[in-house]
XYZ file of C-alpha atoms in Angstrom:
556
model
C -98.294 83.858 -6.726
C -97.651 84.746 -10.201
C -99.792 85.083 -13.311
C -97.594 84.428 -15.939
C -98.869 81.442 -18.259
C -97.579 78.645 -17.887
C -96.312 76.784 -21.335
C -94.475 73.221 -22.123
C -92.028 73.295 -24.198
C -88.987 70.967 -25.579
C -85.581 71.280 -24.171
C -82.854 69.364 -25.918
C -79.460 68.599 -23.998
C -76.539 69.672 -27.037
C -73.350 67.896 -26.822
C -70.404 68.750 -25.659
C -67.538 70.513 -27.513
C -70.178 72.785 -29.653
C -67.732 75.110 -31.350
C -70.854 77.905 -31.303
C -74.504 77.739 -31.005
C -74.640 78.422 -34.854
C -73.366 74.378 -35.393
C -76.182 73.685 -33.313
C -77.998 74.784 -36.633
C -79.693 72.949 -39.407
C -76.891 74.462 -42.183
C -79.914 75.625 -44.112
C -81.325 77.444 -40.681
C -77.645 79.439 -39.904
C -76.935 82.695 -40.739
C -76.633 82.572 -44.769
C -78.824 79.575 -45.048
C -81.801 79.419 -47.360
C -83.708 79.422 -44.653
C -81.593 81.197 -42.291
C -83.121 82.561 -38.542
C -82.511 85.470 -37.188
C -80.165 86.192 -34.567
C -82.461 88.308 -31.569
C -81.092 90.869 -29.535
C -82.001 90.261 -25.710
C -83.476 92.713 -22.754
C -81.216 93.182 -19.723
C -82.054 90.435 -17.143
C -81.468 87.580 -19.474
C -79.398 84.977 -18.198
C -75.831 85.088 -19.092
C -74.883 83.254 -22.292
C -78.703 83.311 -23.577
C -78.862 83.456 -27.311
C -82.098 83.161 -29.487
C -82.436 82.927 -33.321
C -86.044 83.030 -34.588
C -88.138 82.884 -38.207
C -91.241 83.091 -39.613
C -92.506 81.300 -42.644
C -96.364 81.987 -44.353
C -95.574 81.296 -47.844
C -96.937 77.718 -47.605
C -100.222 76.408 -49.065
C -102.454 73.644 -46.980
C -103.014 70.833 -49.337
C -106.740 70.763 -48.067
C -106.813 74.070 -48.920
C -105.458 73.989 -52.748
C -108.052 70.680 -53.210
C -111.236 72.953 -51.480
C -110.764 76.251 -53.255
C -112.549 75.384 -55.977
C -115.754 75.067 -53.830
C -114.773 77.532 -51.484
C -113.225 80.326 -52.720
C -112.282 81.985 -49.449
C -109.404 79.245 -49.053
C -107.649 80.943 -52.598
C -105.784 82.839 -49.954
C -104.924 80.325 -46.949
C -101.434 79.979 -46.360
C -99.881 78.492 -43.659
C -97.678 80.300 -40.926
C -95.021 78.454 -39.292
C -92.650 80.531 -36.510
C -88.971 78.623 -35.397
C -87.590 79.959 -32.114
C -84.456 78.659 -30.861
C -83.281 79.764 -27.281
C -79.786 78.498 -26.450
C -79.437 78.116 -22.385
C -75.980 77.991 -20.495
C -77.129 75.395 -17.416
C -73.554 74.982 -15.501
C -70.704 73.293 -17.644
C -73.439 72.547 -20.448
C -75.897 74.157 -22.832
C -79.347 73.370 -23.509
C -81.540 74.361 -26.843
C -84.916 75.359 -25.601
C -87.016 75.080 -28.577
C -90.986 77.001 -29.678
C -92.529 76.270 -32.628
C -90.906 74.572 -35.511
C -87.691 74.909 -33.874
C -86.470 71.811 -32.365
C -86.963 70.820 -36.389
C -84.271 73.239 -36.885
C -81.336 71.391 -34.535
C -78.680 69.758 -36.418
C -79.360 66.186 -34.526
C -75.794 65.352 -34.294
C -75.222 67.983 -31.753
C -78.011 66.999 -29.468
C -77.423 64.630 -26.635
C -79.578 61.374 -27.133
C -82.111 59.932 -24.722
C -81.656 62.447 -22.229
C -85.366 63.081 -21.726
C -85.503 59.429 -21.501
C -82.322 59.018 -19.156
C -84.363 61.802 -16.769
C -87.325 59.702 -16.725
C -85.600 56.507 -16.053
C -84.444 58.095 -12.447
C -87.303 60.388 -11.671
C -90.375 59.683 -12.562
C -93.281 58.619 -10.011
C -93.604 54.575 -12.272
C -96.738 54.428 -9.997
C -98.096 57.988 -11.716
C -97.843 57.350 -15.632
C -99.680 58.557 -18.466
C -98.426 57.352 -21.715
C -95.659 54.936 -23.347
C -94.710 54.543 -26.724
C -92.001 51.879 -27.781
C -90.652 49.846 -30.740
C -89.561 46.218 -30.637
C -86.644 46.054 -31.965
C -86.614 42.071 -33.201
C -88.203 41.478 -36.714
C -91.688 42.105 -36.327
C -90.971 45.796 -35.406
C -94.069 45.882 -33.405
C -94.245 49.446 -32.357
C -97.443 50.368 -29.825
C -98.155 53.227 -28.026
C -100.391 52.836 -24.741
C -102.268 56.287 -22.972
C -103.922 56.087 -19.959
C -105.542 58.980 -18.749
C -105.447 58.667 -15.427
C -102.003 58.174 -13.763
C -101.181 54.602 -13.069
C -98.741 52.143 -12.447
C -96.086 50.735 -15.339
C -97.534 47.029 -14.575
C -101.054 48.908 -15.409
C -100.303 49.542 -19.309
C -99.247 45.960 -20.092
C -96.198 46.376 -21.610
C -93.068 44.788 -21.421
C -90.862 47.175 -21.229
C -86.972 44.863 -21.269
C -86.568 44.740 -25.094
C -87.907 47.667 -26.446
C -86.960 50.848 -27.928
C -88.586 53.375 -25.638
C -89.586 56.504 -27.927
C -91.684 58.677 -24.848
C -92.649 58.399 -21.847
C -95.208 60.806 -20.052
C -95.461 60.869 -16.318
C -95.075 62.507 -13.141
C -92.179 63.077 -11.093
C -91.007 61.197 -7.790
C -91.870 63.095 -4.753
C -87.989 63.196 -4.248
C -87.600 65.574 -6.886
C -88.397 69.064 -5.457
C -89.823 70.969 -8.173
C -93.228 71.964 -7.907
C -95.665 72.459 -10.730
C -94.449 70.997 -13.732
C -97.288 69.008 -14.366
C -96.994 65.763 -16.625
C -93.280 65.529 -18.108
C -92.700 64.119 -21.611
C -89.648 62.361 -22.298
C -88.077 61.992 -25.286
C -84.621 62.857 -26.458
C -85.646 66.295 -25.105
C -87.671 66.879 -21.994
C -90.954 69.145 -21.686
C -92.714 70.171 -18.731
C -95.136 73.187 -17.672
C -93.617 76.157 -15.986
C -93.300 79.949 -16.876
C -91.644 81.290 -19.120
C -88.991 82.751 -17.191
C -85.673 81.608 -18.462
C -84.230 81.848 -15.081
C -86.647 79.516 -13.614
C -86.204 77.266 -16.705
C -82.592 77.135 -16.275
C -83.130 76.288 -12.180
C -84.907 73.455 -13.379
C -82.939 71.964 -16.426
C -79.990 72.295 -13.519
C -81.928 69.797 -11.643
C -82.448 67.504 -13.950
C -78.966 67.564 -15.610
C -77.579 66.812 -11.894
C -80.240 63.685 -11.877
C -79.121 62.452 -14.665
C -75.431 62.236 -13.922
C -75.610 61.786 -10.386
C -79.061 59.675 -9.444
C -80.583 55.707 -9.591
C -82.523 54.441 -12.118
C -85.496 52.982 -11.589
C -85.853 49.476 -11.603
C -88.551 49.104 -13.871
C -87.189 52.111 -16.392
C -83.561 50.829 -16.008
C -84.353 49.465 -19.555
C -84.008 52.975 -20.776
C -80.584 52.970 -20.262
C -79.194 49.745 -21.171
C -79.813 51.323 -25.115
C -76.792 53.492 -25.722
C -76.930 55.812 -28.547
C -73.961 56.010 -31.060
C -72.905 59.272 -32.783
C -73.563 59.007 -36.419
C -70.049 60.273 -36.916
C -68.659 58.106 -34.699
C -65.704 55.229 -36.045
C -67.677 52.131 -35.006
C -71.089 53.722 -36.497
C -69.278 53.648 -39.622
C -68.044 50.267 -39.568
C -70.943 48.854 -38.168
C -72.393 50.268 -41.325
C -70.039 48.753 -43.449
C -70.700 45.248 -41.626
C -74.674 45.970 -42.105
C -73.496 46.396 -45.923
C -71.956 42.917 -46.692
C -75.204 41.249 -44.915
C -77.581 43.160 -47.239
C -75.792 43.522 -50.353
C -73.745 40.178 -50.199
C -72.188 39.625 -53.526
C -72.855 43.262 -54.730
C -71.456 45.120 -51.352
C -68.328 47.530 -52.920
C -65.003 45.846 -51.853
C -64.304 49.330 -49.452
C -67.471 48.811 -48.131
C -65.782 45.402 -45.621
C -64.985 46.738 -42.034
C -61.437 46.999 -40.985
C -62.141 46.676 -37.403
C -61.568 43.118 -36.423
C -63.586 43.386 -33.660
C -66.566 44.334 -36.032
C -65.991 42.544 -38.452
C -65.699 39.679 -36.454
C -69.525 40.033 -35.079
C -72.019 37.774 -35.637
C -75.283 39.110 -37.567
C -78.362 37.965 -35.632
C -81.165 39.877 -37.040
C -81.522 41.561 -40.470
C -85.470 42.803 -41.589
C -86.664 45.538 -43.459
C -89.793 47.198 -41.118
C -91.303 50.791 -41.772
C -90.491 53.934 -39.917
C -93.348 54.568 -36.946
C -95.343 57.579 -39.161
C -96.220 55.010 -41.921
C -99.943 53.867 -41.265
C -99.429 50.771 -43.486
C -103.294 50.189 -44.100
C -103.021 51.986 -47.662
C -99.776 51.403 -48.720
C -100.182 49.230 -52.043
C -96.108 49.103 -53.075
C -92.585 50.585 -51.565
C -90.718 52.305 -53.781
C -87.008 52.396 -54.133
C -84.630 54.837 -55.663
C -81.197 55.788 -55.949
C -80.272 58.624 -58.409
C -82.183 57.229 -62.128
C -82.442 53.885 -60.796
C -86.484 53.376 -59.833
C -87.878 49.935 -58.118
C -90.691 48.483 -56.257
C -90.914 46.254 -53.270
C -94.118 44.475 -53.223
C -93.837 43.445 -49.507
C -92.153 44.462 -46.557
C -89.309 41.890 -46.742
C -85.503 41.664 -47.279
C -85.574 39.690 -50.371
C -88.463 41.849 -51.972
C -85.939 44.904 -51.044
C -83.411 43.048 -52.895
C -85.352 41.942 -56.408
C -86.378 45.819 -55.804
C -82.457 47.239 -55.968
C -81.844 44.025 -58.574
C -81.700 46.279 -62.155
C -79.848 49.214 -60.214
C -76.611 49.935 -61.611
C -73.581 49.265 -59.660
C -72.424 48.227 -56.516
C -73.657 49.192 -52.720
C -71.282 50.832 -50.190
C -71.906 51.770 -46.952
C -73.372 55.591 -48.831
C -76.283 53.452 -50.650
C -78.046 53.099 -47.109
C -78.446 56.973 -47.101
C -78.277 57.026 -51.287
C -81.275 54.752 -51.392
C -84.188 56.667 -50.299
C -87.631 54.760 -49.871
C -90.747 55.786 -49.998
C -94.619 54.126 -49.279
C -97.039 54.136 -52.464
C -100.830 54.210 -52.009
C -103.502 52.767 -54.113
C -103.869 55.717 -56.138
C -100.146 55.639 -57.046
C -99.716 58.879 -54.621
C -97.182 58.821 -51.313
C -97.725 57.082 -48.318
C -94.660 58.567 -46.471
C -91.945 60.694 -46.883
C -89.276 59.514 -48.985
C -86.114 58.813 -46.412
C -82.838 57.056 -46.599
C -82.910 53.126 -46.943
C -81.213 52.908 -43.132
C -84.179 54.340 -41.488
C -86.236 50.869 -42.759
C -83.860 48.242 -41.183
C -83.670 46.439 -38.368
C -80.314 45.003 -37.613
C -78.203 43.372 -34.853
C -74.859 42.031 -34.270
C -73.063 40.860 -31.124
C -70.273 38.593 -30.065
C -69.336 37.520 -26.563
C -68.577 40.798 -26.258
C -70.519 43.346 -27.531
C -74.133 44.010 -28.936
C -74.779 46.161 -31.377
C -78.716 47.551 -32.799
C -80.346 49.570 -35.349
C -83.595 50.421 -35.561
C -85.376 53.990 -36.841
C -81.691 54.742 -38.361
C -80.272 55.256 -35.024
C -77.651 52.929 -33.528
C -77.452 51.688 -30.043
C -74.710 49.242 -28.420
C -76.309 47.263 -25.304
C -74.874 48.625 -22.050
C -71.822 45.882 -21.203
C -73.733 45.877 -17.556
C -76.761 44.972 -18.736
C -75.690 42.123 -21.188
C -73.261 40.988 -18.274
C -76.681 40.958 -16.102
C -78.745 38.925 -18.875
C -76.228 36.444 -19.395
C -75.990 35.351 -15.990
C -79.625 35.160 -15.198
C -79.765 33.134 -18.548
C -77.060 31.028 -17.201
C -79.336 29.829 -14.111
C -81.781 27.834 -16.849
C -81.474 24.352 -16.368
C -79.755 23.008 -19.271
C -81.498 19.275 -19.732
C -79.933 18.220 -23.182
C -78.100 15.719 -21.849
C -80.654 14.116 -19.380
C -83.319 14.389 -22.759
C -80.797 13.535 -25.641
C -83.002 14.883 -28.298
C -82.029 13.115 -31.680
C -80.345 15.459 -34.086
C -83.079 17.322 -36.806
C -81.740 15.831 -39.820
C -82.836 17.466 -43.236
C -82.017 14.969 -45.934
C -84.345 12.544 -43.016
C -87.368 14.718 -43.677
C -90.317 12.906 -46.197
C -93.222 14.786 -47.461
C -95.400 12.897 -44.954
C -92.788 14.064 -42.310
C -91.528 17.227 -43.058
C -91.016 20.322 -40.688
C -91.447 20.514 -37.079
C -93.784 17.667 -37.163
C -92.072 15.269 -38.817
C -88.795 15.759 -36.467
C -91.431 15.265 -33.450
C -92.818 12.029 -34.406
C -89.201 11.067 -35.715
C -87.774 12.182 -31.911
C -90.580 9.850 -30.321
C -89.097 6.606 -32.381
C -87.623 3.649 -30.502
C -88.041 5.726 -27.255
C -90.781 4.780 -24.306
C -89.856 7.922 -22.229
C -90.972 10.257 -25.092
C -94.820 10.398 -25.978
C -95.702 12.622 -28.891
C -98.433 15.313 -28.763
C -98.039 17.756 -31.569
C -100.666 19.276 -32.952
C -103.214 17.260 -30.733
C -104.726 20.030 -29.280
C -106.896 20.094 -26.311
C -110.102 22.310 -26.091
C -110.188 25.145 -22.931
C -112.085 28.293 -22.848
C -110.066 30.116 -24.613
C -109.902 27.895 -27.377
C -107.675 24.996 -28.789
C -104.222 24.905 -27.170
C -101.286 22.493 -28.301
C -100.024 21.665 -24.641
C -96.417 20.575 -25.137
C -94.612 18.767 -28.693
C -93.669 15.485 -26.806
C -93.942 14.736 -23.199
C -91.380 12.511 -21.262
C -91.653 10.606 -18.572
C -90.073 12.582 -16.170
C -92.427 15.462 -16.404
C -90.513 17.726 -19.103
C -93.369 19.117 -21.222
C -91.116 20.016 -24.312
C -91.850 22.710 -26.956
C -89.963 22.345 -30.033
C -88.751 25.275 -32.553
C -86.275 25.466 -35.334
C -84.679 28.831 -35.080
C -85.135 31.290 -37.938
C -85.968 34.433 -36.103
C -87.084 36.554 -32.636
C -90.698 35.769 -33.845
C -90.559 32.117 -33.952
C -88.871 32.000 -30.642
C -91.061 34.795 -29.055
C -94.039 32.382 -30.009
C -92.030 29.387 -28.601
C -91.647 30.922 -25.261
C -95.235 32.094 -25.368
C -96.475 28.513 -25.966
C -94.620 26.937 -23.461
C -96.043 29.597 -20.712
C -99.881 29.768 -21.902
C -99.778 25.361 -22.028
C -98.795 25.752 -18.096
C -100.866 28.662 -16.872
C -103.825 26.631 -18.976
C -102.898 23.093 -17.021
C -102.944 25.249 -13.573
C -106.298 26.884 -14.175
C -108.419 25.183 -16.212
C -109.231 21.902 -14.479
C -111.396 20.852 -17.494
C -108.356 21.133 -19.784
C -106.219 19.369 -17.325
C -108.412 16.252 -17.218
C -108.277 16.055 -20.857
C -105.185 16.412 -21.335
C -104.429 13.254 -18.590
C -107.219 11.568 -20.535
C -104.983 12.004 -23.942
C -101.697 10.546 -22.559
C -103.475 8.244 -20.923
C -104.680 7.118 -24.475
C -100.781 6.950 -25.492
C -99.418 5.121 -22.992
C -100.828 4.218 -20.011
C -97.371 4.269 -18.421
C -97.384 8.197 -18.228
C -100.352 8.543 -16.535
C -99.284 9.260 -13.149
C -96.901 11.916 -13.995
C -99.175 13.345 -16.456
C -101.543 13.757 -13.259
C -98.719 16.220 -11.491
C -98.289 18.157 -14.710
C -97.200 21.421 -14.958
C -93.840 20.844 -13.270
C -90.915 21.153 -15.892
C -91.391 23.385 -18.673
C -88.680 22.699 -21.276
C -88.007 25.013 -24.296
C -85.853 22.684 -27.380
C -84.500 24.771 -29.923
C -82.920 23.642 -33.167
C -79.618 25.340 -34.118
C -77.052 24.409 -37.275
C -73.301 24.595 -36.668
C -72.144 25.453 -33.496
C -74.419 28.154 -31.983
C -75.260 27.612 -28.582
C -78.606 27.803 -26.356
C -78.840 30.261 -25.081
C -76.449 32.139 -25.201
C -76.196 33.034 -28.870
C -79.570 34.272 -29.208
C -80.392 37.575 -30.260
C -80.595 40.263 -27.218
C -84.640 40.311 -27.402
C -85.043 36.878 -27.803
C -82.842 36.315 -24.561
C -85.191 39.149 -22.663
C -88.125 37.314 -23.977
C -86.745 34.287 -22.932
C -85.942 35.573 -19.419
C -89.301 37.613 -18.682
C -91.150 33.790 -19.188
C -89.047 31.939 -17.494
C -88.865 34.113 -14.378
C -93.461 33.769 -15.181
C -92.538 30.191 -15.028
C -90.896 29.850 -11.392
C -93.466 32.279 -9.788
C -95.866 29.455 -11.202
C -93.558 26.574 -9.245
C -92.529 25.309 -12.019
C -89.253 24.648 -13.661
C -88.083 26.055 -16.591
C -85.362 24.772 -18.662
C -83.840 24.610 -22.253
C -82.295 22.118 -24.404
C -80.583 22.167 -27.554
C -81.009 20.209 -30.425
C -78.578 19.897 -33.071
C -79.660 20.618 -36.606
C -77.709 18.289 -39.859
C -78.620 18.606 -43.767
């Protein structure tokens, strides 16, 4: 056995077509560079192709340390000591960067190969032997969470829905079908780290093994998530005119006239979601105001919204092309007037989506992502197998200029929906008490046993509490035989008429959504609203009970 120490480290997966390893270089980190790393000369018995480039830094001064040295004078001399090492490994047809240090900070990130820690993970990791996720919704509420458990357990185990989020890491073990021994927990990223010696031929044996897993095996079912997200190159044509298209939404009136795509097919898209959220590393506890600036122009966002952004970039001069989302740089502001976060370019604060029949497109963390054709074909036909009841319920139409100040909003079109109809009883916002507190069972109830939850649609968050609702009000009904009474007892109160099928409720769960124009349900929903959407009604049918959607149309 040997004793060499084991270490983890990060390898990255470059693209291919590198014209020389020195490309794969931050321009300030090549040969040159301000910051330029050395290029190392190599012992015989390195593997063929092996290049390394290496620097140290200790001309840096901890911030603790320049606050404390008046107290303690010893810290006068701290500095800090940061060491880049870059190891460039030939594996086949394809190189990997095999980063210590600081170095992986020193890859130009348009050479490396996105997601392929992930892509590694979503066909060999052990889902029953996990340690950690971390993932961002990517719908407006940005919700990003990160979940450790420290003993290995199943996916089901953490609680999180994986379909419909960004997945950032995941740390596991592998599948007993992957024979390498040793490695320990892997972390998945972009890049891939696991334990093993530093031998770069035994490195390179097992980067060869992983590289041939990704191209060649199965993904998991419950990971296959993972790769339904495919990265776009940030030099790529359609990144730039979905950048453009991202431009006219924003900026509207003030978007520069080259700033419109010229790709029909982009151009054509429809925008689904468009919110302003903060990157991951902001702890948003402290942050009292956002700044904005581009060049001279300074403004301040006072909250975390779209139109704040805009009344922010309001007295800037000139117009907004498709540069202004790296231009603009944004930055958090504490209470003491200090920074929150680094200042970074306006694109790394959006959230965006656009899609036709077609295509989906996403940004989120300033990277951009179209939604794997397969997987959209997928979700549109399981979406397709929702009963569609508008016709049997012929919901009247939510009309605006109908709405009073006694009957305004979702309630008002409820109690207006229950007029001149005896199949229709009204229940909104007549709550019924169970242990875990009030719960609104359904919006109206018909006759037939539909218990119908009503939403007008104005984002993912609205509709991800919609389908919430509807689920909780029927898992409630099952289990909670005190709630179930009272809720008999209430109709009962209404009309006597419904109190037989009352009695046999939870059967038909049926989620109404108000649209304007001609956008249909559900099919025109954004991607994470039509997981969300999925994930309860498949909840639903496990439950017996039928799940189904209507649309109602929405007038001024």
């Amino acid at each position: 056995m040997s004793d060499a120490p084991k270490l983890r480290f990060n390898c990255y997966l470059l693209r291919d077509g590198l014209p020389s390893y020195e490309k794969a270089l931050r321009t300030q980190y090549r040969p040159g560079g301000r910051d330029s790393l050395a290029l190392l000369s190599s012992a015989e018995g390195a593997p063929d192709g092996c290049v390394a480039y290496f620097a140290t830094k200790s001309d840096a001064v901890p911030p603790w340390s320049r606050s404390l040295s008046p107290i303690f004078s010893a810290l006068d001399a701290v500095r800090s000591v940061s060491h880049r090492l870059v190891i460039f490994l030939p594996v086949g047809e394809r190189v990997f960067a095999v980063c210590f240090g600081y170095g992986s900070s020193s890859l130009e990130w348009s050479w490396i190969e996105p997601n392929f820690g992930l892509r590694f993970a979503a066909r060999a990791y052990n889902t029953f032997a996990l340690n950690e996720i971390r993932s961002r919704r990517i719908d407006p509420s940005a919700r990003t969470q990160s979940v450790q458990i420290p003993n290995r357990t199943a996916i089901r185990d953490f609680d999180v829905e994986l379909e419909g989020e960004f997945i950032r890491r995941v740390v596991g073990e592998l599948d007993a079908g992957f024979e390498v021994d040793g490695l320990g927990a892997v972390v998945a990223t972009d890049s891939v780290a696991f334990k093993t010696e530093t031998n770069l031929h035994e490195v390179r044996r097992v980067l060869k093994q992983m590289l041939e897993k990704v191209e060649g095996g199965d993904v998991r079912e419950d990971l296959r998530f993972i790769d339904a997200l495919e990265p776009l190159r940030s030099n790529a044509e359609v990144t730039a005119e979905l950048e453009k298209l991202l431009v006219q939404n924003l900026f509207a009136g003030r978007a520069a006239k080259q700033s419109a795509p010229t790709d029909e097919d982009v151009a054509s898209l429809d925008p689904l979601i468009l919110s302003f959220a903060p990157p991951d590393d902001l702890t948003i506890e402290n942050v009292h105001a956002i700044r904005v600036k581009r060049g001279d122009d300074v403004g301040f966002m006072q909250e975390m919204r779209i139109d704040s952004l805009l009344e922010a970039l309001s007295d800037f001069r000139g117009s907004f092309g498709r540069s202004a989302l790296k231009d603009v740089k944004v930055m958090a502001i504490d209470s003491d007037g200090n920074p929150a976060s680094q200042s970074t370019p306006l694109k790394n604060w959006l959230i965006f989506e656009a899609a036709s029949e077609e295509k989906r497109y996403l940004l989120t963390l300033g990277k951009w992502f179209a939604l794997a054709e397969s997987y959209a074909r997928q979700l549109d036909e399981d979406l397709a197998g929702i009963e569609d009841v508008t016709s049997v319920l012929n919901l009247r139409d939510w009309v605006k200029s109908e709405e009073t100040e006694e009957e305004s909003g979702e309630g008002g079109y409820n109690k207006r929906a229950k007029r001149n109809r005896d199949d229709l009883v009204c229940l909104d916002t007549d709550t019924v008490t169970s242990l875990g507190g009030q719960i609104e069972v359904c919006d109206l109830f018909h006759k037939d046993g539909f218990l119908i939850h009503v939403k007008k649609y104005t984002d993912s968050q609205t509709l991800s509490h919609l389908f919430s609702q509807g689920y909780v009000a029927a898992t409630t009904l099952t289990e909670d035989g005190d709630y179930r009474l009272a809720f008999i007892e209430k109709v009962k109160r209404l009309s006597t008429d419904f109190e037989s099928i009352a009695s046999q409720a939870p059967t038909k769960v049926t989620y109404a959504i108000a649209v304007s124009g001609s956008r249909s349900i559900p099919m025109s929903l954004p991607t994470f609203s039509k997981v969300n959407l999925r994930g309860f009604v498949r909840k639903l049918r496990r439950m017996q009970v039928a799940p189904s959607v209507a649309r109602i149309q929405m007038r001024d």
